[in-house]
PDB file of C-alpha atoms in Angstrom:
ATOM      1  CA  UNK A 605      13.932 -14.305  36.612  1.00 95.00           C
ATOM      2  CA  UNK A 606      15.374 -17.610  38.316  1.00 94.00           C
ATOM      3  CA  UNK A 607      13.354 -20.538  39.331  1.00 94.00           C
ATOM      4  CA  UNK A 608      15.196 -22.156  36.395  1.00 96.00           C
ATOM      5  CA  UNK A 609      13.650 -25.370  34.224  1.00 95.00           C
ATOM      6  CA  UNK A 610      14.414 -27.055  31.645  1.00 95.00           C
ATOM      7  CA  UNK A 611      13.336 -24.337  29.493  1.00 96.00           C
ATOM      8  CA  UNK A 612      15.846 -22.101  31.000  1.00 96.00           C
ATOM      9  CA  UNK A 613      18.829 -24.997  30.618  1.00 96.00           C
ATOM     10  CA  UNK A 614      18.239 -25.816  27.413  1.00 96.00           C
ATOM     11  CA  UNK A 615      18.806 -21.801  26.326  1.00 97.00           C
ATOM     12  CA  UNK A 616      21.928 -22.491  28.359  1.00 97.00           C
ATOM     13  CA  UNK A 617      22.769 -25.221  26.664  1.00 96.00           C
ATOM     14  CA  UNK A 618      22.180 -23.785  23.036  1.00 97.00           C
ATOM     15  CA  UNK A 619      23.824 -20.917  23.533  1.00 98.00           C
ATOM     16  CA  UNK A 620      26.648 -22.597  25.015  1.00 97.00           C
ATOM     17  CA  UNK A 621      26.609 -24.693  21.782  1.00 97.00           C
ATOM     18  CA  UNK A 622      27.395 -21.555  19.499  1.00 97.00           C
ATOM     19  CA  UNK A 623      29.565 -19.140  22.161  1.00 98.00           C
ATOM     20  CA  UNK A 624      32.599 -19.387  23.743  1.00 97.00           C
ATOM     21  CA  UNK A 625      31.001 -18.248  26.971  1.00 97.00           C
ATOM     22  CA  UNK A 626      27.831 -17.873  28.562  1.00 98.00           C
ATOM     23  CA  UNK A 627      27.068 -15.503  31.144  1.00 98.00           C
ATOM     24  CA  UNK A 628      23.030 -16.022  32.756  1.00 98.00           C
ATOM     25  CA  UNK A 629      21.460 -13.519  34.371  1.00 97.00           C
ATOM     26  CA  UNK A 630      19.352 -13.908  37.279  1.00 97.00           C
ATOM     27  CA  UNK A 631      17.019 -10.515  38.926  1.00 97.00           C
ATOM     28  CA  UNK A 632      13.514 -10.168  39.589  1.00 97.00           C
ATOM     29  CA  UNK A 633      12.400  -7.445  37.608  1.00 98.00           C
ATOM     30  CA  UNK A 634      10.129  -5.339  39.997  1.00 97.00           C
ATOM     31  CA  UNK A 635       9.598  -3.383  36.477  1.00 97.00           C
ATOM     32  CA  UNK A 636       7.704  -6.293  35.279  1.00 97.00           C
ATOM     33  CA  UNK A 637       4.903  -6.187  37.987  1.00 96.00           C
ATOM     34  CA  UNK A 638       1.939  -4.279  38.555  1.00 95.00           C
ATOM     35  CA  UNK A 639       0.595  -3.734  42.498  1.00 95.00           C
ATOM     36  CA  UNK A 640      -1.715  -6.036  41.724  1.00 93.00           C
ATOM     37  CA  UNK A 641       1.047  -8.764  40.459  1.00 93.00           C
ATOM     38  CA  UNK A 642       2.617 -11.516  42.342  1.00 87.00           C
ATOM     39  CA  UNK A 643       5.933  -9.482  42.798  1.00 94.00           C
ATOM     40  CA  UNK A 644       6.173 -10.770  46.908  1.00 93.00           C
ATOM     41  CA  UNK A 645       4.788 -14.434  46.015  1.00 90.00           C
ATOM     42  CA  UNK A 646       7.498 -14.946  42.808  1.00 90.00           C
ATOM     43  CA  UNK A 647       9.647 -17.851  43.411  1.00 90.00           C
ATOM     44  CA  UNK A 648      13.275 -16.832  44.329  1.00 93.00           C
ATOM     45  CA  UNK A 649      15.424 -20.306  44.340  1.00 94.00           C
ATOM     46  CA  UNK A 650      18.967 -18.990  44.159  1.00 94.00           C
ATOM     47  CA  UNK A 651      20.570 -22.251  46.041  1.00 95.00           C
ATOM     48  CA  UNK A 652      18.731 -24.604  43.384  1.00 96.00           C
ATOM     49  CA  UNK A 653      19.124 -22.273  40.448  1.00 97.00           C
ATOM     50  CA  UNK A 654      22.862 -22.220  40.728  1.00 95.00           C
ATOM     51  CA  UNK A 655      23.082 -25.880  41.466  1.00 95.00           C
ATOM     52  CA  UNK A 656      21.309 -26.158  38.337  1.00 96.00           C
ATOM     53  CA  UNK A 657      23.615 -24.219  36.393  1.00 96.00           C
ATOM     54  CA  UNK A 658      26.796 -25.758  37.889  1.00 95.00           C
ATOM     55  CA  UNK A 659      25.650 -29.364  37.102  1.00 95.00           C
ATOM     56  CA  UNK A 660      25.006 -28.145  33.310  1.00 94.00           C
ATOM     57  CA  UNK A 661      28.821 -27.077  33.093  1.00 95.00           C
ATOM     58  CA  UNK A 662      27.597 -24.388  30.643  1.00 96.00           C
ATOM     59  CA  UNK A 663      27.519 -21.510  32.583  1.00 95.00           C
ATOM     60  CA  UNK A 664      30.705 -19.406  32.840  1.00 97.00           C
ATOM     61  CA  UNK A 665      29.424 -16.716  35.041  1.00 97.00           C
ATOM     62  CA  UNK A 666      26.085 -15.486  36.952  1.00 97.00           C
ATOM     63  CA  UNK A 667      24.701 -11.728  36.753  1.00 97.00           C
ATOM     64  CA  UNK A 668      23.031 -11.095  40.506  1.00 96.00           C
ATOM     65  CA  UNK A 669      22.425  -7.658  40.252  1.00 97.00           C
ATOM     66  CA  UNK A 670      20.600  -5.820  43.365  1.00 97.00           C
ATOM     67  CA  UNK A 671      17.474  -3.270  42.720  1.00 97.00           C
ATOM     68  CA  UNK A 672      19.369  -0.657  43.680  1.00 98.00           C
ATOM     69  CA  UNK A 673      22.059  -1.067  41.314  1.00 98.00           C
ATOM     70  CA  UNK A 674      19.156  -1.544  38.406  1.00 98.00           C
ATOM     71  CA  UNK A 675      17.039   1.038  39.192  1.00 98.00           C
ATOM     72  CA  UNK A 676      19.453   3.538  40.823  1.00 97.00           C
ATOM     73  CA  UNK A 677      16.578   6.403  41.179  1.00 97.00           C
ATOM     74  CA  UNK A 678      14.202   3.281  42.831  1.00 97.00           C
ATOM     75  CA  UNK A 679      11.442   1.772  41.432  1.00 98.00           C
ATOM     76  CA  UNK A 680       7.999   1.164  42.483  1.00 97.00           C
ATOM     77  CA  UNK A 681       4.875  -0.608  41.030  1.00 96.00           C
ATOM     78  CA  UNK A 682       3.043   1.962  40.261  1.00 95.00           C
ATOM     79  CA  UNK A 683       4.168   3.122  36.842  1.00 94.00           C
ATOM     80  CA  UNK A 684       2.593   7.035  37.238  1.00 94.00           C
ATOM     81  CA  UNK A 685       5.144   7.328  40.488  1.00 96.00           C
ATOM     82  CA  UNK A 686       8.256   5.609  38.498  1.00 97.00           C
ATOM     83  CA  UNK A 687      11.488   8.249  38.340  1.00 97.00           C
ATOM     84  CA  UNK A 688      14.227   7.142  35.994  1.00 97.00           C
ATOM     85  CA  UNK A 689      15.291   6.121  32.700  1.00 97.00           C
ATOM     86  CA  UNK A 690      12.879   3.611  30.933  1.00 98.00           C
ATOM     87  CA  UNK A 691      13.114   1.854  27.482  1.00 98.00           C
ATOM     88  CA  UNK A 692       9.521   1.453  25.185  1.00 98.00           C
ATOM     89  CA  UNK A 693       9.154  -0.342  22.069  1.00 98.00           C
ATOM     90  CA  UNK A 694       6.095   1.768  20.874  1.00 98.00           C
ATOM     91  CA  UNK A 695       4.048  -0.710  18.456  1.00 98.00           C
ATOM     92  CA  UNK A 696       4.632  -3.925  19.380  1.00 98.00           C
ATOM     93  CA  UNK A 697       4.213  -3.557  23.464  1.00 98.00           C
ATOM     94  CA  UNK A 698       0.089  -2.330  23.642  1.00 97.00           C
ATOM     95  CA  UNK A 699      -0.956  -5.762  22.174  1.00 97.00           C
ATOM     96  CA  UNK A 700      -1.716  -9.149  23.453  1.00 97.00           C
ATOM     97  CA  UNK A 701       0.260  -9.693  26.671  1.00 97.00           C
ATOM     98  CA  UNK A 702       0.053  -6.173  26.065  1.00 97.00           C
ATOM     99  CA  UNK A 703      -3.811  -5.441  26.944  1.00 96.00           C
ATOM    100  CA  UNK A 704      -4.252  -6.675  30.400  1.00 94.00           C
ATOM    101  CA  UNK A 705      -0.877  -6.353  31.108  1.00 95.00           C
ATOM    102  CA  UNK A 706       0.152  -2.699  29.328  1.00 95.00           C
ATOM    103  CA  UNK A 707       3.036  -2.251  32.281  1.00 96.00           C
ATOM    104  CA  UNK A 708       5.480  -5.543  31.089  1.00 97.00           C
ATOM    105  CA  UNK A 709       6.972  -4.934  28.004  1.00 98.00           C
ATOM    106  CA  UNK A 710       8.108  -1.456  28.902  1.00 98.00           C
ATOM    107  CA  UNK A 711       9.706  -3.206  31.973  1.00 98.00           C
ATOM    108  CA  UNK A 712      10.982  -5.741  29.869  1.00 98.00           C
ATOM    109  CA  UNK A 713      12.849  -3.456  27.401  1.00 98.00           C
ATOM    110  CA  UNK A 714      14.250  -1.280  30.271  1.00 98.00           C
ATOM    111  CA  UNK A 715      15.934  -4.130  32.702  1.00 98.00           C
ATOM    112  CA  UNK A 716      17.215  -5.775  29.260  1.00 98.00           C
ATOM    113  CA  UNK A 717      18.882  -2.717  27.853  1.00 98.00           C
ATOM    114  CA  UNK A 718      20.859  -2.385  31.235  1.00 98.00           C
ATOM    115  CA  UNK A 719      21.466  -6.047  31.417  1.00 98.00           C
ATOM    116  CA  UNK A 720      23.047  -5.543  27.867  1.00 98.00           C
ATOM    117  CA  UNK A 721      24.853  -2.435  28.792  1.00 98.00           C
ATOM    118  CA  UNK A 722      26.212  -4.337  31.867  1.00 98.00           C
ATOM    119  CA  UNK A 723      27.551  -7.874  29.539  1.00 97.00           C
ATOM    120  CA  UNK A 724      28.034  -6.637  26.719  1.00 98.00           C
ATOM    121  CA  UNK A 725      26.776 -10.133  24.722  1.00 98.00           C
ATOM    122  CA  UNK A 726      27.398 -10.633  21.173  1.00 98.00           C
ATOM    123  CA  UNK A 727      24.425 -12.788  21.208  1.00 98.00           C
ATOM    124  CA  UNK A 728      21.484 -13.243  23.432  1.00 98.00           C
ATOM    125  CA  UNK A 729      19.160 -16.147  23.670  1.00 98.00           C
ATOM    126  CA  UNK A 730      15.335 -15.824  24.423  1.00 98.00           C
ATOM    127  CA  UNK A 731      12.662 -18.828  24.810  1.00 97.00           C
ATOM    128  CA  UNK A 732       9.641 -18.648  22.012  1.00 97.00           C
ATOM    129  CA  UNK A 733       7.469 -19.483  24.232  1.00 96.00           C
ATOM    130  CA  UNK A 734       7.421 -15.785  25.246  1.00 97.00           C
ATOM    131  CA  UNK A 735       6.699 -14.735  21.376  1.00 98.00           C
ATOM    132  CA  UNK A 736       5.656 -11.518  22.033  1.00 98.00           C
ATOM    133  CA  UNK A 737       8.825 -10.591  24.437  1.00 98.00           C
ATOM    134  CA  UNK A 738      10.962 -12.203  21.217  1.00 98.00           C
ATOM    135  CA  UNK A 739       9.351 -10.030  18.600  1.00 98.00           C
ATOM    136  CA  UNK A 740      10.237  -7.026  21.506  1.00 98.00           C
ATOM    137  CA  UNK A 741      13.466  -7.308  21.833  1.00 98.00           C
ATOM    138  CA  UNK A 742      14.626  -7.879  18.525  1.00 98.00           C
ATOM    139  CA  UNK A 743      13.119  -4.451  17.979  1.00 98.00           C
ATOM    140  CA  UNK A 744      14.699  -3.318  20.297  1.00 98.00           C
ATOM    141  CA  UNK A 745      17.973  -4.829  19.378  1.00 98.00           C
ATOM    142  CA  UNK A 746      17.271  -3.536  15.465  1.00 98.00           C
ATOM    143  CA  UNK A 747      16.174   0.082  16.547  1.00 98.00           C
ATOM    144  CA  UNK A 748      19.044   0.722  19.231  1.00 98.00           C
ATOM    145  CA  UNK A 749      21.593  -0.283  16.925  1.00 98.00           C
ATOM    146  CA  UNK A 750      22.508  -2.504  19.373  1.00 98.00           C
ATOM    147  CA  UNK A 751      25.905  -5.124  17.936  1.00 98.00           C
ATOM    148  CA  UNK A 752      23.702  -7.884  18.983  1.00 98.00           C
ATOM    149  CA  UNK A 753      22.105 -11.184  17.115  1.00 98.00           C
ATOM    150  CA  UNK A 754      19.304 -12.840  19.095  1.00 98.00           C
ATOM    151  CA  UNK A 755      18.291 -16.646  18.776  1.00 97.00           C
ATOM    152  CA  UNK A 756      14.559 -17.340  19.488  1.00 97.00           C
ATOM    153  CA  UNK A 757      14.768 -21.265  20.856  1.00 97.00           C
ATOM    154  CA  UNK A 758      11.864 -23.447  20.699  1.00 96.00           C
ATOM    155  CA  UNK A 759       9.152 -23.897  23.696  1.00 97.00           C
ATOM    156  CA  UNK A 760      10.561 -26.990  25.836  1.00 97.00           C
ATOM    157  CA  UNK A 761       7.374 -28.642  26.695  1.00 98.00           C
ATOM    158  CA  UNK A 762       6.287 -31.291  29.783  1.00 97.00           C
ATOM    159  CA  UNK A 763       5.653 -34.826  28.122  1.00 97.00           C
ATOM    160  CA  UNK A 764       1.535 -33.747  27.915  1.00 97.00           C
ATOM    161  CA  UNK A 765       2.585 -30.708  26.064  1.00 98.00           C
ATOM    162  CA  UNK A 766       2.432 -27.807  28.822  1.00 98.00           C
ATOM    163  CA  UNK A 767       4.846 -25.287  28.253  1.00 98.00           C
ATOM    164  CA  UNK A 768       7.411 -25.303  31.025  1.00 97.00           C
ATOM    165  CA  UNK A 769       7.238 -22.734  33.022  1.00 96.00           C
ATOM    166  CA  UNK A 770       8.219 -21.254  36.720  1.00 93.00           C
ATOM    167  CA  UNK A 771       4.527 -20.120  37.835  1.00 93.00           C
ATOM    168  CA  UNK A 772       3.738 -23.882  36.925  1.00 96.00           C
ATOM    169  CA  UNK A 773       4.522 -24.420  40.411  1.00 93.00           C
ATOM    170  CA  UNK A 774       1.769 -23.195  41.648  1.00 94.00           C
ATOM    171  CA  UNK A 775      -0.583 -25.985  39.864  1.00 97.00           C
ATOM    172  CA  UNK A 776      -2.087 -28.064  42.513  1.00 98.00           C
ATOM    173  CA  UNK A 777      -2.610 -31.698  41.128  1.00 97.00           C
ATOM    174  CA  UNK A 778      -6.276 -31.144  40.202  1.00 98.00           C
ATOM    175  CA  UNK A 779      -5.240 -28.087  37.778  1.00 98.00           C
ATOM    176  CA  UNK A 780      -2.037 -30.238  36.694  1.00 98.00           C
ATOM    177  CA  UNK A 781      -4.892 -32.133  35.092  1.00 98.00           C
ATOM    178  CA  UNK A 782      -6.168 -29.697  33.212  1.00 98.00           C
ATOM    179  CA  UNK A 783      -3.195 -27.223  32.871  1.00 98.00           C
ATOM    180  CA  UNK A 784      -2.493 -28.453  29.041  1.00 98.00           C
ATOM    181  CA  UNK A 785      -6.032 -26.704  28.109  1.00 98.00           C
ATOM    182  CA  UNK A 786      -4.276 -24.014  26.157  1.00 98.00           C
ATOM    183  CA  UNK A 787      -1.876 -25.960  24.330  1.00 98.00           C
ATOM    184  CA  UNK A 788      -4.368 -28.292  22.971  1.00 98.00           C
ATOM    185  CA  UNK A 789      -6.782 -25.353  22.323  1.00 98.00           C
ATOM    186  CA  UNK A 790      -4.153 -23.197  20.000  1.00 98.00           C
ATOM    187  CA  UNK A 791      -2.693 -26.592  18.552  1.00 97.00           C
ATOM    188  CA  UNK A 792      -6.331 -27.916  17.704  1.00 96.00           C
ATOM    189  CA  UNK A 793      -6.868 -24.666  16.165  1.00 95.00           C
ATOM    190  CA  UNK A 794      -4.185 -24.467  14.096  1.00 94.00           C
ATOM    191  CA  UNK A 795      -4.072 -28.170  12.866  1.00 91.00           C
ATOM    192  CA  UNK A 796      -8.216 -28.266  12.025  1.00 81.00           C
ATOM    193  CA  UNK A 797      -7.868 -24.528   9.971  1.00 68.00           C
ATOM    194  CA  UNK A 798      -4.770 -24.057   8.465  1.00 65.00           C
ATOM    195  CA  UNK A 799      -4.452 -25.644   5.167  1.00 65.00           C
ATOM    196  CA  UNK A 800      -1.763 -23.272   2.964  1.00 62.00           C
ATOM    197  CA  UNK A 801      -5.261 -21.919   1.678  1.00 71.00           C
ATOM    198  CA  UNK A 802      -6.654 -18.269   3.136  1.00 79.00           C
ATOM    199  CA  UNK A 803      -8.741 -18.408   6.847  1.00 89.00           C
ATOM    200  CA  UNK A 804     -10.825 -16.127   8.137  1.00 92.00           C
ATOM    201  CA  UNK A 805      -9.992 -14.995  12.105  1.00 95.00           C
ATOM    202  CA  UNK A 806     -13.278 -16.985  13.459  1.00 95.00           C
ATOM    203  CA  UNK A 807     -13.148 -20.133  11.686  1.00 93.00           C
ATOM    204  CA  UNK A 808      -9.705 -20.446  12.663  1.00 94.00           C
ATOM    205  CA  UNK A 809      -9.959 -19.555  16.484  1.00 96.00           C
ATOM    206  CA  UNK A 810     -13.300 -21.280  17.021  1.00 96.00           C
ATOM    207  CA  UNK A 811     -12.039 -24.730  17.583  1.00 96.00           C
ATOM    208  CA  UNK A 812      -9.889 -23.258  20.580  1.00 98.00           C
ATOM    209  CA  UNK A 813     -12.684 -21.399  21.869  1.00 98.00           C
ATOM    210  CA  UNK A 814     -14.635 -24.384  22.127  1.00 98.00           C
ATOM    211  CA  UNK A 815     -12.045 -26.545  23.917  1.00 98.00           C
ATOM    212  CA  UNK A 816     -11.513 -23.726  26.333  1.00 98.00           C
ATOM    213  CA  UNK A 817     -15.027 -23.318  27.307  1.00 98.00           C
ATOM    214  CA  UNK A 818     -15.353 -27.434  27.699  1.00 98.00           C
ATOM    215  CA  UNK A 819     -12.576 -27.765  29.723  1.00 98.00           C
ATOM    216  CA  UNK A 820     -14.011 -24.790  32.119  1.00 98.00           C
ATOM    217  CA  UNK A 821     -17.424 -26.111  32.313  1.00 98.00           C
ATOM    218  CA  UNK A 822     -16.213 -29.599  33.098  1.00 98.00           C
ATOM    219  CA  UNK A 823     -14.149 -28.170  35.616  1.00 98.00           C
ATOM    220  CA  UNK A 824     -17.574 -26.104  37.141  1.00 98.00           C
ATOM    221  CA  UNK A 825     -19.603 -29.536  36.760  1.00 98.00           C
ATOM    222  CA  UNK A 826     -17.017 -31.328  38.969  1.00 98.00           C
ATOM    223  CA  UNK A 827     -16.926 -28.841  41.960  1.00 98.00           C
ATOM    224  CA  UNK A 828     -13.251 -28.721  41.820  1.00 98.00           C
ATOM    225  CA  UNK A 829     -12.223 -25.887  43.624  1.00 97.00           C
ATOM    226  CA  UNK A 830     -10.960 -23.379  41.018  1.00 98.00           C
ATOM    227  CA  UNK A 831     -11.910 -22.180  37.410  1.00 98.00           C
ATOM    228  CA  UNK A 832     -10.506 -22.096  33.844  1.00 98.00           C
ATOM    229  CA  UNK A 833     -11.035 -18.453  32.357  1.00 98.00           C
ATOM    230  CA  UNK A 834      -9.853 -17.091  29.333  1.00 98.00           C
ATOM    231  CA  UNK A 835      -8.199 -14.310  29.123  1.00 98.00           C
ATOM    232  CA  UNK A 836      -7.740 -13.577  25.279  1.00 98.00           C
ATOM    233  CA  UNK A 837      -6.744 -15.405  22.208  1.00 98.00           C
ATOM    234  CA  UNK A 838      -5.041 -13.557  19.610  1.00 98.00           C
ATOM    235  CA  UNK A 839      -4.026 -14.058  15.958  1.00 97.00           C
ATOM    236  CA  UNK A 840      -1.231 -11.973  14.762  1.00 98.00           C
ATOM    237  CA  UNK A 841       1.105 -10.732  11.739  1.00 97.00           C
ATOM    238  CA  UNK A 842       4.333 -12.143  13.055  1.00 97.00           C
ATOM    239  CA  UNK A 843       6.394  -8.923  12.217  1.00 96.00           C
ATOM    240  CA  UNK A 844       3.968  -6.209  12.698  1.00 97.00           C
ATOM    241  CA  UNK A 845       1.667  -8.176  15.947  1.00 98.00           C
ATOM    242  CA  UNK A 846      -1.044  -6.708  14.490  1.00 98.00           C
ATOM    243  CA  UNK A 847      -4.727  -9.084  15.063  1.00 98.00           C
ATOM    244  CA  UNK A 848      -5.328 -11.036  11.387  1.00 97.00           C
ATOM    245  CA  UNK A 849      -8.758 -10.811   9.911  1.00 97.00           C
ATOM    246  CA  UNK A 850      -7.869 -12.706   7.234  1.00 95.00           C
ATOM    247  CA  UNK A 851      -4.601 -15.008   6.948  1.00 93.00           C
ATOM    248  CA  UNK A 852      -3.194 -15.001   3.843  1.00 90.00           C
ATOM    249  CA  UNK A 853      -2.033 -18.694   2.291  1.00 86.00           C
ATOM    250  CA  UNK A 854       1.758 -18.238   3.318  1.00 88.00           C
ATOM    251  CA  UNK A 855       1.406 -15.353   5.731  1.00 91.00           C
ATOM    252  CA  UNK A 856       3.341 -15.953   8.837  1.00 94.00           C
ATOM    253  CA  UNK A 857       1.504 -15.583  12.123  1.00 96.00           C
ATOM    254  CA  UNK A 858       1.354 -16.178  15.530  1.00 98.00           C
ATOM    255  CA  UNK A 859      -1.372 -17.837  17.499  1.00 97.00           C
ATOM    256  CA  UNK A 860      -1.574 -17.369  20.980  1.00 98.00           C
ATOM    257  CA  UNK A 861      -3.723 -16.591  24.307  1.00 98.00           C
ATOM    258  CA  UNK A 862      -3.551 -16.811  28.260  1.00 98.00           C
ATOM    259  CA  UNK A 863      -6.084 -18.927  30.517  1.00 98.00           C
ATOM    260  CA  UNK A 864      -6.464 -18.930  34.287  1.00 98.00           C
ATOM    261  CA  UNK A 865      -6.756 -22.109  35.860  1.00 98.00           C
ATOM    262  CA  UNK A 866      -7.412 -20.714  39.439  1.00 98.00           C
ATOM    263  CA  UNK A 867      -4.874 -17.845  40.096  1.00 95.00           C
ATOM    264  CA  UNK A 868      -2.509 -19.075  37.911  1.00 96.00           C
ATOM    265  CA  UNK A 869      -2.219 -17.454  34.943  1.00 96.00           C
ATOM    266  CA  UNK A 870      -0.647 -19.476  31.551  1.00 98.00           C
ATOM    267  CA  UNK A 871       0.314 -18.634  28.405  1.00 98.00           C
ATOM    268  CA  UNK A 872       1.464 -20.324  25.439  1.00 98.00           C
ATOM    269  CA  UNK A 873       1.827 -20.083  21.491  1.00 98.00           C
ATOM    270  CA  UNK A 874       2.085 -22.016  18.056  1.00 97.00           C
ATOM    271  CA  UNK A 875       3.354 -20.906  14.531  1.00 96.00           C
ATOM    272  CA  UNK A 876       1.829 -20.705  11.194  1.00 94.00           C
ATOM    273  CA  UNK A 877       3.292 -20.776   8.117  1.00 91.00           C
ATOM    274  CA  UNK A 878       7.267 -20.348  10.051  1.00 93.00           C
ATOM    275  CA  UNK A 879       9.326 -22.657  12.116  1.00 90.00           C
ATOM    276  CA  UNK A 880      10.495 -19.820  14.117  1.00 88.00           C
ATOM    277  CA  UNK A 881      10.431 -15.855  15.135  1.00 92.00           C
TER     278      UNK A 881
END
């Protein structure tokens, strides 16, 4: 959705690394948003976007598609007055990003079908760091019958460990500081519980429950002028993204969640028991 980072390069550069030809899209989804959403307030950077795509030399061409050539029938944010064609992915869309958010992934799997209609890719490259979106589309991909392989490429992370991403922009320097409060939550969590032996749900999470809530009542003891709320953690079956009770010794999972630090809202994820989705 443009305001490219490193994150975005380095799919760039990966998939430049195993195609003869890249082609990036850029479009704000309005599909994506809810009325509610940050739609108006998203940054659009064309000029430094494409600068950033010329000076990787990786880039062979650049998708700019209008709204009105996506969503020919038009497209508003309120999902009960949407007319059109829409794609779901019924089981893996209600869950995590899913629950306060139950509008994205249906957006997600509609402006991606067309953008694969409209290329016509032989592979497509998504960042992990959305794991959920990954574990969408290759659904998608796999129930479509779509002649498509998808690469899931590794988080690129800031040197403190915060996940690179676009709405990081709108950190001020206070919640800069204290931005990497997921990360070290989930990471903390998953290095103190996970042994190769079986872990109940609470004793793994607990550890990044109890960050989280230190990091927001330091914030609250300091006056600084914004909060740290969580949102959610979750623990989930890689395949199936259903919530773990108990996590078997090899089981693959996810481990994730999303934390406000003022309006801002981040997300982030680690693996268990796989190197990648």
């Amino acid at each position: 959705m443009g305001a490219l980072h490193e994150g975005h390069l380095s799919l760039i550069k990966r998939a430049r690394e195993e195609c003869d030809a890249v082609v990036v899209s850029i479009f704000v989804n309005p599909a994506q948003f809810a009325p509610h959403e940050d739609l108006d307030q998203y940054p659009r950077t064309f000029d430094t976007d494409y600068a950033s795509l010329v000076k990787s030399g990786a880039c062979a061409a650049v998708l700019l598609p209008r709204v009105s050539e996506m969503y020919p029938a038009g497209i508003t944010l309120d999902r009960t007055q949407q007319r059109g064609t829409f794609v779901e992915v019924q089981g893996l869309s209600h869950q995590m990003e899913g629950i306060p958010r139950p509008h994205f992934f249906r957006g997600v799997a509609t402006v991606v079908t067309k953008l694969f209609n409209i290329i016509q890719p032989e592979r497509t490259y998504f960042g992990q760091k959305d794991a959920q979106q990954c574990v969408v589309v290759r659904a998608m991909i796999r129930d479509l019958l779509l002649p498509i392989t998808m690469r899931a490429v590794p988080t690129c992370r800031e040197a403190d460990g915060l996940a690179m991403s676009s709405r990081n922009r709108y950190l001020t320097p206070e919640m800069r500081e204290v931005a990497t409060v997921l990360y070290r939550a989930i990471t903390t969590a998953r290095n103190t519980n996970i042994d190769g032996g079986v872990q109940e749900r609470e004793d793994i999470l607990k550890p990044a429950y109890e960050i989280i809530e230190k990091v927001a009542q330091d914030v609250k003891a300091k006056g600084l002028p914004f909060e740290v709320k969580l949102d959610y953690l979750s623990l989930v079956d890689v395949d199936t993204l259903s919530e773990i009770q108990i996590l078997g010794k090899s089981q693959a999972a996810i481990l994730s969640g999303a934390v406000y630090v003022g309006k801002t809202r981040l997300i982030d994820n680690v693996l268990i028991n796989t190197q990648e989705l």
